[in-house]
mmCIF file of C-alpha atoms in Angstrom:
data_model
loop_
_atom_site.group_PDB
_atom_site.id
_atom_site.type_symbol
_atom_site.label_atom_id
_atom_site.label_comp_id
_atom_site.label_asym_id
_atom_site.label_seq_id
_atom_site.Cartn_x
_atom_site.Cartn_y
_atom_site.Cartn_z
ATOM 1 C CA MET A 992 -14.221 8.993 16.498
ATOM 2 C CA THR A 993 -16.372 8.678 19.443
ATOM 3 C CA ALA A 994 -17.865 5.120 21.100
ATOM 4 C CA GLU A 995 -20.983 5.171 19.371
ATOM 5 C CA ALA A 996 -19.333 6.054 15.827
ATOM 6 C CA LYS A 997 -20.220 3.021 12.642
ATOM 7 C CA ARG A 998 -16.148 2.412 12.071
ATOM 8 C CA CYS A 999 -15.587 -0.386 9.476
ATOM 9 C CA PRO A 1000 -15.976 -3.665 11.280
ATOM 10 C CA TRP A 1001 -11.864 -4.969 9.949
ATOM 11 C CA PRO A 1002 -10.085 -3.494 12.189
ATOM 12 C CA GLY A 1003 -12.360 -5.140 15.241
ATOM 13 C CA GLU A 1004 -11.081 -3.583 18.827
ATOM 14 C CA ASP A 1005 -6.959 -3.993 18.210
ATOM 15 C CA PRO A 1006 -6.193 -0.699 18.951
ATOM 16 C CA PHE A 1007 -3.505 -0.610 16.753
ATOM 17 C CA TYR A 1008 -5.390 -1.777 14.041
ATOM 18 C CA VAL A 1009 -8.259 0.584 15.035
ATOM 19 C CA ALA A 1010 -5.775 4.005 14.797
ATOM 20 C CA TYR A 1011 -4.539 2.889 11.084
ATOM 21 C CA HIS A 1012 -7.990 3.127 10.422
ATOM 22 C CA ASP A 1013 -8.825 5.976 11.996
ATOM 23 C CA GLU A 1014 -5.643 7.325 10.553
ATOM 24 C CA GLU A 1015 -4.325 6.260 7.263
ATOM 25 C CA TRP A 1016 -6.367 4.365 5.557
ATOM 26 C CA GLY A 1017 -7.965 5.891 2.732
ATOM 27 C CA VAL A 1018 -6.440 9.168 3.089
ATOM 28 C CA PRO A 1019 -4.665 10.022 0.026
ATOM 29 C CA GLU A 1020 -1.230 9.649 -0.803
ATOM 30 C CA TYR A 1021 0.914 11.342 -3.472
ATOM 31 C CA ASP A 1022 4.161 11.017 -2.594
ATOM 32 C CA ASP A 1023 6.182 8.722 -4.692
ATOM 33 C CA ARG A 1024 8.318 6.813 -2.062
ATOM 34 C CA ALA A 1025 5.221 6.425 0.085
ATOM 35 C CA LEU A 1026 3.346 5.358 -2.746
ATOM 36 C CA PHE A 1027 6.374 2.780 -3.639
ATOM 37 C CA GLU A 1028 6.480 1.689 0.531
ATOM 38 C CA LYS A 1029 3.081 0.349 0.521
ATOM 39 C CA LEU A 1030 3.066 -1.142 -2.613
ATOM 40 C CA VAL A 1031 6.113 -3.444 -1.456
ATOM 41 C CA LEU A 1032 4.417 -3.742 1.491
ATOM 42 C CA ASP A 1033 0.945 -4.687 -0.470
ATOM 43 C CA GLY A 1034 3.214 -7.258 -1.919
ATOM 44 C CA PHE A 1035 4.874 -9.094 1.192
ATOM 45 C CA GLN A 1036 0.845 -9.023 2.450
ATOM 46 C CA ALA A 1037 -0.289 -12.333 0.117
ATOM 47 C CA GLY A 1038 -0.990 -15.073 1.509
ATOM 48 C CA LEU A 1039 -0.714 -13.114 5.085
ATOM 49 C CA SER A 1040 -2.811 -10.773 7.486
ATOM 50 C CA TRP A 1041 -2.205 -6.915 6.862
ATOM 51 C CA ILE A 1042 -1.967 -6.527 10.773
ATOM 52 C CA THR A 1043 0.819 -8.908 10.433
ATOM 53 C CA ILE A 1044 2.811 -6.547 7.807
ATOM 54 C CA LEU A 1045 1.203 -3.567 9.792
ATOM 55 C CA ARG A 1046 2.633 -5.323 13.177
ATOM 56 C CA LYS A 1047 6.369 -4.977 11.870
ATOM 57 C CA ARG A 1048 6.894 -2.047 9.359
ATOM 58 C CA GLU A 1049 9.087 -0.202 11.580
ATOM 59 C CA SER A 1050 10.997 -3.676 11.675
ATOM 60 C CA PHE A 1051 10.242 -3.341 7.754
ATOM 61 C CA ARG A 1052 11.344 0.467 7.033
ATOM 62 C CA ALA A 1053 14.793 -0.444 9.201
ATOM 63 C CA ALA A 1054 15.500 -3.414 7.155
ATOM 64 C CA PHE A 1055 14.763 -1.736 3.936
ATOM 65 C CA ASP A 1056 16.609 1.709 4.618
ATOM 66 C CA GLY A 1057 13.352 3.669 4.261
ATOM 67 C CA PHE A 1058 12.302 1.738 1.542
ATOM 68 C CA GLU A 1059 14.278 4.382 -0.656
ATOM 69 C CA PRO A 1060 14.700 2.594 -4.081
ATOM 70 C CA GLU A 1061 17.672 4.021 -5.086
ATOM 71 C CA ARG A 1062 19.691 2.203 -1.716
ATOM 72 C CA ILE A 1063 17.412 -1.139 -2.000
ATOM 73 C CA VAL A 1064 18.555 -1.514 -6.100
ATOM 74 C CA ARG A 1065 22.427 -1.753 -5.084
ATOM 75 C CA TYR A 1066 21.873 -4.406 -2.478
ATOM 76 C CA ARG A 1067 24.022 -7.763 -3.081
ATOM 77 C CA PRO A 1068 22.865 -11.248 -2.326
ATOM 78 C CA ALA A 1069 25.012 -10.799 1.102
ATOM 79 C CA LYS A 1070 22.481 -8.190 2.154
ATOM 80 C CA ILE A 1071 19.108 -10.226 1.081
ATOM 81 C CA GLU A 1072 20.535 -13.414 3.056
ATOM 82 C CA LYS A 1073 20.651 -10.515 6.212
ATOM 83 C CA LEU A 1074 17.651 -9.370 5.305
ATOM 84 C CA LEU A 1075 16.559 -13.821 5.205
ATOM 85 C CA GLN A 1076 17.522 -14.054 8.544
ATOM 86 C CA ASN A 1077 16.012 -10.604 10.021
ATOM 87 C CA PRO A 1078 12.691 -12.266 12.210
ATOM 88 C CA GLY A 1079 11.124 -8.688 12.294
ATOM 89 C CA ILE A 1080 10.953 -9.164 7.968
ATOM 90 C CA ILE A 1081 8.728 -11.873 6.431
ATOM 91 C CA ARG A 1082 11.631 -13.901 5.323
ATOM 92 C CA HIS A 1083 10.326 -14.762 2.318
ATOM 93 C CA ARG A 1084 13.433 -14.697 -1.050
ATOM 94 C CA GLY A 1085 11.133 -14.046 -3.647
ATOM 95 C CA LYS A 1086 9.564 -11.306 -2.396
ATOM 96 C CA ILE A 1087 12.389 -9.422 -1.212
ATOM 97 C CA GLU A 1088 14.102 -9.855 -4.126
ATOM 98 C CA ALA A 1089 11.191 -8.555 -5.568
ATOM 99 C CA THR A 1090 11.534 -5.694 -4.229
ATOM 100 C CA ILE A 1091 14.523 -4.918 -5.640
ATOM 101 C CA GLY A 1092 13.237 -5.350 -9.264
ATOM 102 C CA ASN A 1093 10.621 -3.605 -7.966
ATOM 103 C CA ALA A 1094 13.028 -0.234 -6.851
ATOM 104 C CA ARG A 1095 14.543 -0.441 -10.301
ATOM 105 C CA ALA A 1096 11.026 -0.498 -12.245
ATOM 106 C CA TRP A 1097 10.406 2.552 -9.901
ATOM 107 C CA LEU A 1098 13.638 4.163 -10.558
ATOM 108 C CA ASP A 1099 12.264 3.954 -14.076
ATOM 109 C CA ILE A 1100 9.116 5.617 -13.721
ATOM 110 C CA MET A 1101 10.150 8.298 -12.066
ATOM 111 C CA GLU A 1102 11.727 9.404 -15.325
ATOM 112 C CA GLU A 1103 8.945 9.844 -17.018
ATOM 113 C CA ASP A 1104 6.589 12.972 -16.511
ATOM 114 C CA GLY A 1105 4.497 12.620 -13.411
ATOM 115 C CA GLY A 1106 7.009 10.129 -12.195
ATOM 116 C CA PHE A 1107 5.436 6.853 -10.146
ATOM 117 C CA SER A 1108 2.575 9.111 -8.460
ATOM 118 C CA GLY A 1109 1.112 10.122 -11.537
ATOM 119 C CA PHE A 1110 1.213 6.691 -13.778
ATOM 120 C CA LEU A 1111 0.114 5.023 -10.833
ATOM 121 C CA TRP A 1112 -2.882 7.924 -10.361
ATOM 122 C CA ASP A 1113 -3.696 8.564 -14.318
ATOM 123 C CA ILE A 1114 -4.734 5.057 -13.760
ATOM 124 C CA ALA A 1115 -6.771 5.560 -11.061
ATOM 125 C CA GLY A 1116 -8.996 8.128 -13.015
ATOM 126 C CA GLY A 1117 -6.729 10.672 -11.080
ATOM 127 C CA VAL A 1118 -8.942 11.530 -8.075
ATOM 128 C CA PRO A 1119 -10.182 9.713 -5.600
ATOM 129 C CA LYS A 1120 -13.373 7.523 -6.306
ATOM 130 C CA GLN A 1121 -15.962 7.717 -3.933
ATOM 131 C CA ASN A 1122 -17.488 4.085 -3.400
ATOM 132 C CA LYS A 1123 -20.603 4.157 -0.980
ATOM 133 C CA TRP A 1124 -20.710 0.764 0.116
ATOM 134 C CA LYS A 1125 -23.475 0.008 2.909
ATOM 135 C CA ARG A 1126 -21.877 -3.920 4.099
ATOM 136 C CA ILE A 1127 -18.875 -4.668 4.531
ATOM 137 C CA GLY A 1128 -19.601 -7.863 1.664
ATOM 138 C CA ASP A 1129 -20.543 -4.888 -1.068
ATOM 139 C CA VAL A 1130 -16.621 -4.696 -1.340
ATOM 140 C CA PRO A 1131 -14.908 -6.148 -4.158
ATOM 141 C CA ALA A 1132 -11.695 -8.145 -3.902
ATOM 142 C CA GLU A 1133 -10.843 -6.874 -7.077
ATOM 143 C CA THR A 1134 -11.974 -4.053 -9.636
ATOM 144 C CA PRO A 1135 -11.000 -3.363 -13.760
ATOM 145 C CA MET A 1136 -9.305 -0.541 -11.884
ATOM 146 C CA SER A 1137 -6.794 -2.750 -10.065
ATOM 147 C CA VAL A 1138 -6.762 -5.147 -13.488
ATOM 148 C CA ALA A 1139 -5.452 -2.215 -15.557
ATOM 149 C CA MET A 1140 -2.922 -1.197 -12.561
ATOM 150 C CA SER A 1141 -1.732 -4.362 -12.124
ATOM 151 C CA LYS A 1142 -0.559 -5.082 -15.825
ATOM 152 C CA ALA A 1143 0.423 -2.024 -16.205
ATOM 153 C CA LEU A 1144 2.829 -2.474 -13.408
ATOM 154 C CA LYS A 1145 3.648 -5.854 -14.454
ATOM 155 C CA ALA A 1146 4.499 -4.485 -17.796
ATOM 156 C CA ARG A 1147 7.238 -2.050 -16.478
ATOM 157 C CA GLY A 1148 8.650 -4.964 -13.991
ATOM 158 C CA PHE A 1149 6.867 -4.787 -10.830
ATOM 159 C CA LYS A 1150 6.609 -8.256 -9.002
ATOM 160 C CA PHE A 1151 3.675 -9.908 -6.619
ATOM 161 C CA CYS A 1152 1.161 -6.642 -7.274
ATOM 162 C CA GLY A 1153 -2.184 -9.456 -8.633
ATOM 163 C CA PRO A 1154 -5.174 -7.355 -8.967
ATOM 164 C CA THR A 1155 -6.455 -7.993 -5.517
ATOM 165 C CA ILE A 1156 -3.098 -6.399 -4.106
ATOM 166 C CA VAL A 1157 -3.458 -3.820 -6.452
ATOM 167 C CA TYR A 1158 -7.241 -3.074 -5.328
ATOM 168 C CA ALA A 1159 -5.976 -3.179 -1.364
ATOM 169 C CA PHE A 1160 -3.478 -0.696 -2.157
ATOM 170 C CA ALA A 1161 -5.313 1.011 -3.836
ATOM 171 C CA GLN A 1162 -7.906 1.403 -0.583
ATOM 172 C CA ALA A 1163 -4.910 1.951 1.785
ATOM 173 C CA VAL A 1164 -3.949 4.887 -0.569
ATOM 174 C CA GLY A 1165 -7.343 6.210 -0.762
ATOM 175 C CA MET A 1166 -7.172 5.985 -4.711
ATOM 176 C CA VAL A 1167 -10.661 4.762 -4.010
ATOM 177 C CA ASN A 1168 -12.610 5.615 -0.553
ATOM 178 C CA ASP A 1169 -14.387 2.195 1.028
ATOM 179 C CA HIS A 1170 -15.090 2.881 4.040
ATOM 180 C CA LEU A 1171 -18.386 2.223 4.912
ATOM 181 C CA VAL A 1172 -20.815 5.050 4.417
ATOM 182 C CA THR A 1173 -21.776 4.474 8.216
ATOM 183 C CA CYS A 1174 -18.328 4.975 9.314
ATOM 184 C CA PRO A 1175 -17.494 8.837 10.047
ATOM 185 C CA ARG A 1176 -13.806 8.109 7.933
ATOM 186 C CA HIS A 1177 -15.958 7.812 4.677
ATOM 187 C CA ALA A 1178 -17.081 11.932 4.928
ATOM 188 C CA ALA A 1179 -13.446 12.190 6.440
ATOM 189 C CA CYS A 1180 -11.806 10.369 3.201
ATOM 190 C CA ALA A 1181 -14.156 12.317 0.700
ATOM 191 C CA THR A 1182 -13.848 15.588 2.064
ATOM 192 C CA LEU A 1183 -9.798 15.178 2.184
ATOM 193 C CA ALA A 1184 -10.285 13.543 -1.986
ATOM 194 C CA HIS A 1185 -11.103 17.218 -2.587
ATOM 195 C CA ALA A 1186 -8.287 19.362 -0.613
ATOM 196 C CA PRO A 1187 -5.051 19.995 -3.150
ATOM 197 C CA LYS A 1188 -2.183 17.442 -3.862
ATOM 198 C CA ARG A 1189 0.543 17.283 -1.441
#
């Protein structure tokens, strides 16, 4: 992206945040495990800034066994205590215990047709929604879609997945394209929306 390009303003000048904006945010994601990881991390973000989680993401991946739900569901109290002593992650007992419960719910959904990806993308409408926001203040914090997805996830046993968390998740995994129309990534993500699912 050139210096003249009008990138979305939220990454600021932070190189780490800019790279996330330019390479990941808004790219459609269909991998079941990757979607689980992102939803869990967005849950850990509750009450914090996303850059805080992003800077700890590799530590989270190491601490939570690569976010493999099959391993997370086997965590016992000793593992939870170990996680609570890990300075590389957000040490919040409720969120750590919710991650274990979320892994169990993920495994249940994976037994169904379409798996976790199909479950979420069906609620999102099946294809990435192309919004056309001109100002950052126009972008909503939640939508009827995120309310519906939050409700569906909670009904299946997920926690830390309120409508605002779910909308941030949907933006990140490309269920909605919320790059501003002045940002070159808007057009790039719109093109990806028509690419074959991976």
